[in-house]
Amino acid sequence: MLYHSTRNKQIQVSSAQAITQGISKEGGLFVPESLPTISTQQLNQLIAMSYAERAEWVFSQFLTDFTSEEIHDCVKNAYHAQKFHSDNIAELSLLSKDTYMLELWHGPTCAFKDMALQILPYLLTTSAKKVTKDKKIVILVATSGDTGKAALEGFKDVAGTQMLVFYPEDGVSAMQKRQMTTQEGENVAVCAIHGNFDDAQTGVKQIFTNPEIAQKLEQHQMMFSSANSINWGRLLPQIVYYVSTYCELLKDEQIQMGEQVNVVVPTGNFGNILAAYYAKKMGVPLGKFICASNANNVLTDFIKTGTYNRIRDFHATISPSMDILISSNLERLLYDLSGEDEEKICEWFTQLNHTGAYTVDEGLKQRLQQEFYAGCCDDVQTKETIQRIFKTYSYVCDTHTAVAVKVAEDYKRETNDNRKMIIASTASPYKFANSVLEAIGGEIPADDYEQLDKLYQLSGLEIPKALAELKEKPVRFSESVDRNEMQRVVLQMLDLK
Ligand SMILES: *Cc1c(COP(=O)(O)O)cnc(C)c1O
């Protein structure tokens, strides 16, 4: 299977190349030339398998330039009991009749990013061996909070790699910041920037595509790669949990084979929900995709109107991992829905760059709305939802997941669609303890760790060890710079002038 760029179909690469490179030279994203299919018979076979075995099967369909031993090793290193505190890796929990919470946060950093970032280092180092000769892989990450930590944890002390993470100084939760500034590992560094996530992401993209820097790296036997959700190696592992969840529902006799299930996703960069869309295109019987946004509702407007307009106020919300105005992975969806029209993609994304907006044509908009519903909610509604869900079901959800729950309720009310629903639960509530406590009441202790204890007293949900342990760890990274200094910070870390 080959992969081509969404902006130039002539560019065709192997999966190893796509994963190593991260983004295509001209700025496009790599997509598989066709999606493999899952038959009913195949789904039936997957039912009896473990998460890791299902992952192996899915990977083998896409990574045709990997040997089966390589795929087996990657999967074995990533999805096991020392890393995930859940036998199923992706844990399914019944919220209410017909509504399931897909808890994707039982990994080492307590957010769903672990699902992909625990395996990406293995996919990447295996890929790099195939396409480069002993080059050191330099990974730059722009993070709105969860990706940074998950990437650091995945890559720490992985031979042949070096990583630098940029995060918006005031755009992450206290726990997220502590997780990153205390990160261990000799090959990793973390730097705050004055600005928001989009500033960080734009800065990283500029460094990635700067030919002078690329040349410098080349001279020193290094190359850039990306662990952001634009990397195909991030997206592919996310397809697995939708396939696997459908199998779990079948296994538990919650659904009949072929029965469609709707999927609700709290969305930022559009990676998670896009993986669900790909799973459906492969043949998993999924229904509507419900795209939930916080006050940064650029996707809600886009799905409702067909116009993407990022010229609007940026809101720092209590669901910071969704504080995004440029949803990079949307490009892959538009490429697919436009019938792989690379010229249109170039046109729209050039417009987005220059004017901050673009409008897709009517046909595409209709296809989009057939598959997707969109809604949003603000911080007040998010907290109300956390409180209501806690009172009604004794279930504590984090601030991101609550956005999805709220939009799921709106969708049901508006449409009377009574298909069963999977709601992606993307972070442990302990990662956002402060906001969750504000929602479920009581006095909030000033100390971050006392907040964890308080939430435990109220909810009875076990505190993740990885968060409780942070208390004892020293801060290693306290640098904070302007966006225009990001380039200097990168060169400095790599000892390049
Ligand atoms: C990253 C993240 C999201 C958004 O996921 P995308 O794939 O970027 O749409 C939602 N919730 C949490 C907790 C996250 O970390």
Short mmCIF file of C-alpha atoms and ligand atoms in Angstrom, two decimals:
data_model
loop_
_atom_site.label_atom_id
_atom_site.label_comp_id
_atom_site.label_asym_id
_atom_site.label_seq_id
_atom_site.Cartn_x
_atom_site.Cartn_y
_atom_site.Cartn_z
CA MET A 1 0.00 0.00 0.00
CA LEU A 2 1.24 3.44 -0.94
CA TYR A 3 0.39 6.78 0.61
CA HIS A 4 0.01 10.04 -1.24
CA SER A 5 -0.12 13.65 -0.29
CA THR A 6 -3.47 15.43 -0.04
CA ARG A 7 -1.95 18.30 -2.02
CA ASN A 8 -0.11 16.34 -4.67
CA LYS A 9 -1.06 12.83 -5.75
CA GLN A 10 2.21 12.44 -7.65
CA ILE A 11 3.96 12.20 -4.32
CA GLN A 12 3.70 8.52 -3.43
CA VAL A 13 5.53 6.98 -0.52
CA SER A 14 5.60 3.81 1.54
CA SER A 15 4.07 3.77 5.00
CA ALA A 16 7.56 3.79 6.51
CA GLN A 17 8.35 6.95 4.56
CA ALA A 18 5.04 8.59 5.49
CA ILE A 19 5.54 7.86 9.18
CA THR A 20 9.18 8.95 9.21
CA GLN A 21 8.50 12.17 7.35
CA GLY A 22 5.32 13.12 9.22
CA ILE A 23 4.16 15.74 6.73
CA SER A 24 4.67 15.95 2.98
CA LYS A 25 7.20 18.46 1.63
CA GLU A 26 4.64 20.79 0.09
CA GLY A 27 2.58 20.86 3.29
CA GLY A 28 0.05 18.14 2.43
CA LEU A 29 -0.83 15.22 4.67
CA PHE A 30 -0.21 11.58 3.81
CA VAL A 31 -3.26 9.39 3.19
CA PRO A 32 -3.49 5.74 2.12
CA GLU A 33 -4.20 5.34 -1.59
CA SER A 34 -7.19 3.18 -0.68
CA LEU A 35 -8.69 1.92 2.54
CA PRO A 36 -8.57 -1.82 3.22
CA THR A 37 -11.93 -3.39 3.95
CA ILE A 38 -13.17 -5.38 6.91
CA SER A 39 -15.77 -7.97 6.00
CA THR A 40 -18.42 -9.29 8.37
CA GLN A 41 -16.54 -12.54 8.43
CA GLN A 42 -13.36 -10.74 9.43
CA LEU A 43 -15.15 -8.82 12.17
CA ASN A 44 -16.43 -12.13 13.48
CA GLN A 45 -12.89 -13.42 13.64
CA LEU A 46 -11.70 -10.34 15.51
CA ILE A 47 -14.30 -10.79 18.25
CA ALA A 48 -12.37 -13.58 19.93
CA MET A 49 -9.10 -11.63 19.89
CA SER A 50 -7.41 -9.36 22.42
CA TYR A 51 -6.92 -5.64 21.79
CA ALA A 52 -3.29 -6.23 20.80
CA GLU A 53 -4.26 -8.97 18.34
CA ARG A 54 -6.91 -6.79 16.76
CA ALA A 55 -4.33 -4.01 16.51
CA GLU A 56 -1.93 -6.37 14.75
CA TRP A 57 -4.55 -7.27 12.20
CA VAL A 58 -5.48 -3.64 11.47
CA PHE A 59 -1.83 -2.58 11.23
CA SER A 60 -1.01 -5.39 8.85
CA GLN A 61 -3.65 -4.08 6.44
CA PHE A 62 -2.01 -0.66 6.28
CA LEU A 63 1.70 -1.21 6.91
CA THR A 64 2.39 -3.54 4.03
CA ASP A 65 6.08 -2.66 4.00
CA PHE A 66 6.48 -3.91 7.61
CA THR A 67 7.12 -7.58 8.28
CA SER A 68 4.62 -9.35 10.51
CA GLU A 69 7.37 -9.72 13.14
CA GLU A 70 7.94 -5.98 13.08
CA ILE A 71 4.25 -5.28 13.55
CA HIS A 72 4.03 -7.86 16.30
CA ASP A 73 6.97 -6.28 18.16
CA CYS A 74 5.58 -2.74 17.87
CA VAL A 75 2.21 -3.82 19.23
CA LYS A 76 3.68 -6.00 21.96
CA ASN A 77 5.82 -3.13 23.26
CA ALA A 78 2.92 -0.70 23.38
CA TYR A 79 -0.26 -2.38 24.54
CA HIS A 80 0.42 -4.30 27.70
CA ALA A 81 -0.57 -4.31 31.33
CA GLN A 82 2.39 -2.34 32.66
CA LYS A 83 1.38 0.58 30.52
CA PHE A 84 -2.39 0.40 30.47
CA HIS A 85 -4.40 -0.11 33.63
CA SER A 86 -7.16 -1.90 31.81
CA ASP A 87 -7.28 -5.39 30.40
CA ASN A 88 -9.12 -4.18 27.35
CA ILE A 89 -6.70 -1.25 26.79
CA ALA A 90 -9.70 0.76 25.59
CA GLU A 91 -12.26 0.31 28.34
CA LEU A 92 -15.96 0.37 27.62
CA SER A 93 -18.28 1.47 30.41
CA LEU A 94 -22.05 1.68 30.27
CA LEU A 95 -23.28 5.17 31.17
CA SER A 96 -26.98 4.69 30.64
CA LYS A 97 -29.19 2.59 28.46
CA ASP A 98 -27.78 2.71 24.92
CA THR A 99 -24.89 5.01 25.79
CA TYR A 100 -21.35 3.71 26.29
CA MET A 101 -18.33 5.61 27.49
CA LEU A 102 -15.24 4.55 25.60
CA GLU A 103 -12.55 5.30 28.19
CA LEU A 104 -9.36 5.90 26.31
CA TRP A 105 -7.39 7.24 29.25
CA HIS A 106 -6.10 4.20 31.11
CA GLY A 107 -2.58 4.66 29.71
CA PRO A 108 0.49 6.15 31.43
CA THR A 109 -0.42 9.85 30.99
CA CYS A 110 -4.17 9.52 31.63
CA ALA A 111 -5.35 10.91 28.29
CA PHE A 112 -6.38 9.25 25.05
CA LYS A 113 -3.19 10.40 23.32
CA ASP A 114 -1.48 7.38 24.90
CA MET A 115 -3.48 5.07 22.63
CA ALA A 116 -1.34 6.27 19.72
CA LEU A 117 1.74 7.70 21.37
CA GLN A 118 2.64 4.53 23.18
CA ILE A 119 3.10 2.80 19.85
CA LEU A 120 4.32 5.66 17.65
CA PRO A 121 7.97 5.50 18.86
CA TYR A 122 8.12 1.86 17.76
CA LEU A 123 6.40 2.51 14.46
CA LEU A 124 8.71 5.44 13.88
CA THR A 125 12.01 3.77 14.75
CA THR A 126 11.02 0.70 12.70
CA SER A 127 10.11 2.97 9.78
CA ALA A 128 13.24 5.07 10.07
CA LYS A 129 15.45 1.98 9.84
CA LYS A 130 13.87 1.27 6.47
CA VAL A 131 14.20 4.72 4.93
CA THR A 132 17.17 6.50 6.48
CA LYS A 133 20.64 5.34 7.29
CA ASP A 134 21.37 5.93 10.96
CA LYS A 135 19.95 9.41 10.99
CA LYS A 136 18.88 10.79 14.31
CA ILE A 137 15.18 11.56 14.34
CA VAL A 138 14.30 14.95 15.75
CA ILE A 139 10.72 15.28 16.88
CA LEU A 140 9.10 18.64 17.46
CA VAL A 141 5.72 18.72 19.11
CA ALA A 142 3.28 21.55 19.55
CA THR A 143 0.83 20.63 22.26
CA SER A 144 -2.32 21.94 23.79
CA GLY A 145 -1.46 19.82 26.83
CA ASP A 146 -2.06 16.11 26.46
CA THR A 147 -0.04 15.32 23.35
CA GLY A 148 3.14 16.79 24.80
CA LYS A 149 3.15 14.59 27.87
CA ALA A 150 2.06 11.48 26.02
CA ALA A 151 4.77 12.02 23.39
CA LEU A 152 7.46 12.66 26.01
CA GLU A 153 6.48 9.51 27.86
CA GLY A 154 6.43 7.47 24.66
CA PHE A 155 9.79 8.70 23.36
CA LYS A 156 11.85 9.16 26.52
CA ASP A 157 15.21 7.44 26.15
CA VAL A 158 14.25 5.80 22.84
CA ALA A 159 17.61 5.42 21.06
CA GLY A 160 18.13 7.48 17.91
CA THR A 161 15.48 10.06 18.76
CA GLN A 162 15.46 13.51 20.29
CA MET A 163 12.32 15.44 21.20
CA LEU A 164 11.37 19.02 21.93
CA VAL A 165 7.88 19.95 23.10
CA PHE A 166 6.36 23.44 22.91
CA TYR A 167 3.26 24.28 24.91
CA PRO A 168 1.28 27.51 25.38
CA GLU A 169 2.32 28.94 28.72
CA ASP A 170 -1.18 29.77 29.95
CA GLY A 171 -3.09 27.24 27.88
CA VAL A 172 -2.66 24.03 29.86
CA SER A 173 -3.97 22.79 33.21
CA ALA A 174 -1.82 22.80 36.36
CA MET A 175 -1.53 19.02 36.24
CA GLN A 176 -0.61 19.02 32.56
CA LYS A 177 2.11 21.58 33.19
CA ARG A 178 3.56 19.58 36.08
CA GLN A 179 3.49 16.43 33.99
CA MET A 180 5.60 18.12 31.33
CA THR A 181 8.01 20.24 33.35
CA THR A 182 9.02 17.24 35.46
CA GLN A 183 9.53 14.92 32.49
CA GLU A 184 12.39 12.45 32.76
CA GLY A 185 14.59 11.24 29.92
CA GLU A 186 17.95 12.37 28.51
CA ASN A 187 16.73 12.93 24.96
CA VAL A 188 13.76 15.19 25.70
CA ALA A 189 13.18 18.87 26.45
CA VAL A 190 10.15 21.07 27.06
CA CYS A 191 9.68 24.79 26.43
CA ALA A 192 6.72 27.11 27.10
CA ILE A 193 5.79 29.81 24.58
CA HIS A 194 3.95 33.09 25.04
CA GLY A 195 0.94 32.46 22.84
CA ASN A 196 -1.78 29.90 22.27
CA PHE A 197 -1.72 26.40 20.79
CA ASP A 198 -2.15 27.63 17.23
CA ASP A 199 0.91 29.85 17.67
CA ALA A 200 2.88 26.85 18.82
CA GLN A 201 1.60 24.68 15.98
CA THR A 202 2.25 27.32 13.34
CA GLY A 203 5.75 27.83 14.72
CA VAL A 204 6.50 24.12 14.54
CA LYS A 205 5.12 23.85 11.01
CA GLN A 206 7.33 26.75 9.90
CA ILE A 207 10.41 25.10 11.34
CA PHE A 208 9.48 21.81 9.69
CA THR A 209 9.15 23.36 6.26
CA ASN A 210 12.13 25.71 6.48
CA PRO A 211 14.64 24.46 3.86
CA GLU A 212 17.66 26.06 5.54
CA ILE A 213 17.01 24.24 8.77
CA ALA A 214 16.39 21.01 6.90
CA GLN A 215 19.78 21.41 5.26
CA LYS A 216 21.51 21.99 8.58
CA LEU A 217 19.98 18.85 9.96
CA GLU A 218 20.98 16.92 6.88
CA GLN A 219 24.60 18.01 7.33
CA HIS A 220 24.53 16.62 10.84
CA GLN A 221 22.86 13.30 10.05
CA MET A 222 19.55 14.35 11.54
CA MET A 223 16.05 14.63 10.22
CA PHE A 224 12.74 16.01 11.44
CA SER A 225 9.71 13.95 12.11
CA SER A 226 6.44 14.70 13.79
CA ALA A 227 4.51 13.10 16.61
CA ASN A 228 1.55 15.46 16.15
CA SER A 229 -1.73 14.03 15.03
CA ILE A 230 -0.95 14.85 11.41
CA ASN A 231 1.45 11.88 11.40
CA TRP A 232 -0.12 8.79 9.87
CA GLY A 233 1.48 6.78 12.67
CA ARG A 234 -0.76 8.67 15.10
CA LEU A 235 -3.95 8.22 13.17
CA LEU A 236 -3.65 4.54 12.38
CA PRO A 237 -3.59 3.32 16.03
CA GLN A 238 -6.76 5.30 16.61
CA ILE A 239 -8.65 3.35 13.97
CA VAL A 240 -7.93 0.24 16.04
CA TYR A 241 -10.03 1.22 19.04
CA TYR A 242 -13.11 1.83 16.94
CA VAL A 243 -12.73 -1.57 15.32
CA SER A 244 -12.04 -3.12 18.70
CA THR A 245 -14.95 -1.39 20.43
CA TYR A 246 -17.39 -2.63 17.85
CA CYS A 247 -16.06 -6.14 18.48
CA GLU A 248 -16.45 -5.69 22.24
CA LEU A 249 -20.07 -4.63 21.82
CA LEU A 250 -20.69 -7.72 19.71
CA LYS A 251 -18.90 -9.93 22.20
CA ASP A 252 -20.97 -8.55 25.09
CA GLU A 253 -24.11 -9.03 22.99
CA GLN A 254 -24.95 -5.37 23.27
CA ILE A 255 -25.50 -5.11 19.52
CA GLN A 256 -26.25 -7.36 16.55
CA MET A 257 -23.73 -7.77 13.77
CA GLY A 258 -24.34 -4.97 11.28
CA GLU A 259 -26.19 -2.74 13.71
CA GLN A 260 -25.03 0.84 13.34
CA VAL A 261 -23.63 2.67 16.34
CA ASN A 262 -23.15 6.44 16.52
CA VAL A 263 -19.87 7.89 17.69
CA VAL A 264 -19.50 11.11 19.68
CA VAL A 265 -16.06 12.69 19.90
CA PRO A 266 -14.82 15.75 21.78
CA THR A 267 -12.83 17.25 18.97
CA GLY A 268 -9.81 19.49 18.54
CA ASN A 269 -7.41 18.65 15.76
CA PHE A 270 -9.93 16.21 14.21
CA GLY A 271 -7.71 13.15 14.57
CA ASN A 272 -9.87 11.03 16.83
CA ILE A 273 -13.11 11.54 14.93
CA LEU A 274 -11.37 11.07 11.59
CA ALA A 275 -10.13 7.66 12.76
CA ALA A 276 -13.76 6.71 13.44
CA TYR A 277 -14.70 7.87 9.93
CA TYR A 278 -11.94 5.72 8.43
CA ALA A 279 -13.13 2.73 10.48
CA LYS A 280 -16.59 3.17 8.98
CA LYS A 281 -15.20 3.46 5.47
CA MET A 282 -13.37 0.20 6.06
CA GLY A 283 -16.65 -1.49 6.89
CA VAL A 284 -17.24 -1.15 10.63
CA PRO A 285 -20.98 -0.44 10.96
CA LEU A 286 -20.80 3.04 12.48
CA GLY A 287 -23.59 5.56 12.04
CA LYS A 288 -23.40 9.29 12.55
CA PHE A 289 -20.27 11.05 13.74
CA ILE A 290 -21.08 13.69 16.30
CA CYS A 291 -18.37 16.30 16.43
CA ALA A 292 -18.37 18.13 19.77
CA SER A 293 -16.50 21.40 20.27
CA ASN A 294 -16.04 23.79 23.16
CA ALA A 295 -16.34 27.58 22.80
CA ASN A 296 -13.74 27.37 20.02
CA ASN A 297 -16.49 26.18 17.74
CA VAL A 298 -14.91 26.66 14.34
CA LEU A 299 -15.78 23.05 13.39
CA THR A 300 -19.41 23.41 14.47
CA ASP A 301 -19.80 26.38 12.15
CA PHE A 302 -17.96 24.61 9.37
CA ILE A 303 -20.08 21.48 9.50
CA LYS A 304 -23.27 23.54 9.68
CA THR A 305 -22.42 26.08 6.95
CA GLY A 306 -19.59 24.77 4.77
CA THR A 307 -17.48 27.81 5.59
CA TYR A 308 -14.36 27.38 7.66
CA ASN A 309 -13.41 30.67 9.26
CA ARG A 310 -10.64 30.87 11.79
CA ILE A 311 -10.84 34.65 12.08
CA ARG A 312 -12.52 34.75 15.46
CA ASP A 313 -11.64 35.17 19.11
CA PHE A 314 -9.63 32.41 20.66
CA HIS A 315 -11.06 31.19 23.97
CA ALA A 316 -8.92 29.63 26.68
CA THR A 317 -11.41 27.10 28.07
CA ILE A 318 -11.51 24.44 30.78
CA SER A 319 -11.12 21.83 28.01
CA PRO A 320 -7.75 23.14 26.76
CA SER A 321 -6.90 20.15 24.58
CA MET A 322 -9.70 21.29 22.29
CA ASP A 323 -8.68 24.95 22.19
CA ILE A 324 -7.83 24.93 18.53
CA LEU A 325 -8.83 27.12 15.61
CA ILE A 326 -7.01 25.21 12.89
CA SER A 327 -8.02 21.55 12.85
CA SER A 328 -5.25 20.02 10.77
CA ASN A 329 -6.74 16.59 10.17
CA LEU A 330 -9.83 18.06 8.56
CA GLU A 331 -7.72 18.28 5.41
CA ARG A 332 -7.74 14.49 5.18
CA LEU A 333 -11.51 14.35 5.45
CA LEU A 334 -11.98 17.03 2.80
CA TYR A 335 -9.58 15.20 0.52
CA ASP A 336 -11.74 12.12 0.83
CA LEU A 337 -15.11 13.87 0.57
CA SER A 338 -14.00 15.87 -2.46
CA GLY A 339 -13.19 12.66 -4.33
CA GLU A 340 -9.45 13.19 -3.77
CA ASP A 341 -9.43 16.57 -5.49
CA GLU A 342 -5.89 17.75 -4.76
CA GLU A 343 -6.41 21.05 -6.59
CA LYS A 344 -9.37 21.98 -4.43
CA ILE A 345 -7.41 21.07 -1.32
CA CYS A 346 -4.52 23.31 -2.39
CA GLU A 347 -6.94 26.12 -3.17
CA TRP A 348 -8.81 25.92 0.15
CA PHE A 349 -5.74 25.59 2.32
CA THR A 350 -3.94 28.39 0.52
CA GLN A 351 -7.00 30.53 1.14
CA LEU A 352 -7.02 29.51 4.79
CA ASN A 353 -3.40 30.60 5.02
CA HIS A 354 -3.93 33.94 3.31
CA THR A 355 -7.41 35.02 4.32
CA GLY A 356 -8.19 32.77 7.27
CA ALA A 357 -11.24 31.22 5.61
CA TYR A 358 -12.55 29.02 2.80
CA THR A 359 -15.90 27.65 1.69
CA VAL A 360 -16.42 24.18 0.29
CA ASP A 361 -18.88 23.53 -2.50
CA GLU A 362 -22.48 22.52 -1.92
CA GLY A 363 -22.06 18.86 -2.87
CA LEU A 364 -19.24 18.38 -0.43
CA LYS A 365 -21.18 20.14 2.30
CA GLN A 366 -24.06 17.73 1.82
CA ARG A 367 -21.83 14.69 1.96
CA LEU A 368 -20.24 16.15 5.09
CA GLN A 369 -23.60 16.61 6.79
CA GLN A 370 -24.71 13.12 5.89
CA GLU A 371 -21.88 11.72 7.96
CA PHE A 372 -21.36 14.39 10.60
CA TYR A 373 -23.42 16.32 13.08
CA ALA A 374 -21.80 19.15 15.00
CA GLY A 375 -22.47 20.98 18.23
CA CYS A 376 -20.64 22.94 20.87
CA CYS A 377 -20.92 24.10 24.44
CA ASP A 378 -19.23 26.68 26.63
CA ASP A 379 -17.54 26.28 30.01
CA VAL A 380 -20.69 26.92 32.02
CA GLN A 381 -22.57 24.19 30.15
CA THR A 382 -19.58 21.89 30.44
CA LYS A 383 -19.59 22.18 34.23
CA GLU A 384 -23.35 21.79 34.41
CA THR A 385 -22.98 18.59 32.45
CA ILE A 386 -20.23 17.21 34.71
CA GLN A 387 -22.46 17.89 37.69
CA ARG A 388 -25.59 16.40 36.16
CA ILE A 389 -23.83 13.25 34.96
CA PHE A 390 -22.26 12.81 38.37
CA LYS A 391 -25.56 13.24 40.19
CA THR A 392 -27.54 11.06 37.82
CA TYR A 393 -25.12 8.23 37.10
CA SER A 394 -22.36 8.63 39.73
CA TYR A 395 -19.99 8.93 36.79
CA VAL A 396 -17.29 11.59 36.86
CA CYS A 397 -16.16 12.78 33.48
CA ASP A 398 -13.40 15.19 32.64
CA THR A 399 -14.01 18.57 31.02
CA HIS A 400 -13.42 17.35 27.45
CA THR A 401 -15.61 14.31 27.73
CA ALA A 402 -18.36 16.46 29.24
CA VAL A 403 -18.46 18.55 26.07
CA ALA A 404 -19.15 15.37 24.13
CA VAL A 405 -21.83 14.22 26.56
CA LYS A 406 -23.60 17.57 26.27
CA VAL A 407 -23.54 17.59 22.48
CA ALA A 408 -24.66 13.95 22.42
CA GLU A 409 -27.71 14.92 24.48
CA ASP A 410 -28.46 17.82 22.14
CA TYR A 411 -28.18 15.51 19.16
CA LYS A 412 -30.59 12.97 20.62
CA ARG A 413 -33.10 15.62 21.47
CA GLU A 414 -32.90 17.27 18.06
CA THR A 415 -32.99 14.17 15.91
CA ASN A 416 -34.66 11.33 17.82
CA ASP A 417 -31.97 9.12 16.38
CA ASN A 418 -32.10 6.15 18.74
CA ARG A 419 -29.14 4.19 17.56
CA LYS A 420 -26.75 3.28 20.36
CA MET A 421 -23.97 5.73 21.08
CA ILE A 422 -20.31 5.45 21.91
CA ILE A 423 -18.97 8.58 23.58
CA ALA A 424 -15.19 8.92 23.45
CA SER A 425 -13.99 9.66 26.96
CA THR A 426 -10.65 11.27 26.35
CA ALA A 427 -9.06 12.08 29.70
CA SER A 428 -9.09 11.08 33.33
CA PRO A 429 -11.04 13.63 35.39
CA TYR A 430 -7.98 13.85 37.66
CA LYS A 431 -6.08 15.63 34.92
CA PHE A 432 -8.52 18.52 35.23
CA ALA A 433 -9.32 18.13 38.90
CA ASN A 434 -9.75 21.84 39.55
CA SER A 435 -12.51 22.34 36.98
CA VAL A 436 -14.16 19.03 37.81
CA LEU A 437 -14.29 20.00 41.48
CA GLU A 438 -15.78 23.37 40.60
CA ALA A 439 -18.52 21.44 38.87
CA ILE A 440 -19.32 18.81 41.45
CA GLY A 441 -19.18 21.12 44.41
CA GLY A 442 -17.46 21.61 47.68
CA GLU A 443 -14.56 23.79 48.62
CA ILE A 444 -11.57 23.53 46.35
CA PRO A 445 -8.18 23.15 48.03
CA ALA A 446 -5.49 25.46 46.63
CA ASP A 447 -2.91 22.69 46.42
CA ASP A 448 -3.02 20.60 43.23
CA TYR A 449 -2.47 17.34 45.08
CA GLU A 450 -5.05 18.03 47.73
CA GLN A 451 -7.45 18.55 44.85
CA LEU A 452 -6.76 14.99 43.74
CA ASP A 453 -7.53 13.72 47.24
CA LYS A 454 -10.70 15.76 47.40
CA LEU A 455 -11.93 14.42 44.08
CA TYR A 456 -11.20 10.93 45.34
CA GLN A 457 -13.26 11.52 48.48
CA LEU A 458 -16.19 12.71 46.40
CA SER A 459 -16.05 10.19 43.59
CA GLY A 460 -14.35 7.07 44.91
CA LEU A 461 -12.56 6.79 41.56
CA GLU A 462 -8.98 5.65 42.08
CA ILE A 463 -6.32 8.37 41.65
CA PRO A 464 -3.95 7.43 38.82
CA LYS A 465 -0.56 6.64 40.30
CA ALA A 466 1.23 8.57 37.56
CA LEU A 467 -0.44 11.80 38.72
CA ALA A 468 -0.03 11.26 42.47
CA GLU A 469 3.69 10.56 41.96
CA LEU A 470 4.38 13.91 40.28
CA LYS A 471 4.49 15.54 43.68
CA GLU A 472 7.90 14.05 44.38
CA LYS A 473 9.44 14.94 41.03
CA PRO A 474 11.68 18.01 40.54
CA VAL A 475 10.93 20.57 37.82
CA ARG A 476 13.45 20.15 35.01
CA PHE A 477 12.15 22.57 32.37
CA SER A 478 11.11 26.14 33.14
CA GLU A 479 12.13 28.02 29.98
CA SER A 480 9.50 30.23 28.36
CA VAL A 481 10.02 32.14 25.09
CA ASP A 482 8.34 34.24 22.40
CA ARG A 483 7.05 32.44 19.34
CA ASN A 484 9.73 33.95 17.12
CA GLU A 485 12.40 32.37 19.32
CA MET A 486 11.22 28.81 18.76
CA GLN A 487 13.68 28.33 15.93
CA ARG A 488 16.59 29.37 18.12
CA VAL A 489 15.48 27.02 20.89
CA VAL A 490 15.40 24.11 18.47
CA LEU A 491 18.83 24.81 17.02
CA GLN A 492 20.25 25.27 20.48
CA MET A 493 18.94 21.98 21.76
CA LEU A 494 20.44 20.22 18.76
CA ASP A 495 23.77 22.05 19.15
CA LEU A 496 23.42 23.57 15.68
CA LYS A 497 24.21 27.23 15.00
C1 LIG B 1 -6.33 15.82 22.08
C2 LIG B 1 -7.55 15.75 22.90
C3 LIG B 1 -8.82 15.94 22.32
C4 LIG B 1 -8.99 16.29 20.86
O1 LIG B 1 -8.66 15.22 20.02
P1 LIG B 1 -8.39 15.46 18.45
O2 LIG B 1 -7.96 14.14 17.93
O3 LIG B 1 -7.29 16.48 18.38
O4 LIG B 1 -9.63 15.97 17.85
C5 LIG B 1 -9.92 15.80 23.13
N1 LIG B 1 -9.81 15.53 24.46
C6 LIG B 1 -8.60 15.34 25.04
C7 LIG B 1 -8.54 15.06 26.50
C8 LIG B 1 -7.43 15.44 24.29
O5 LIG B 1 -6.25 15.25 24.87
#
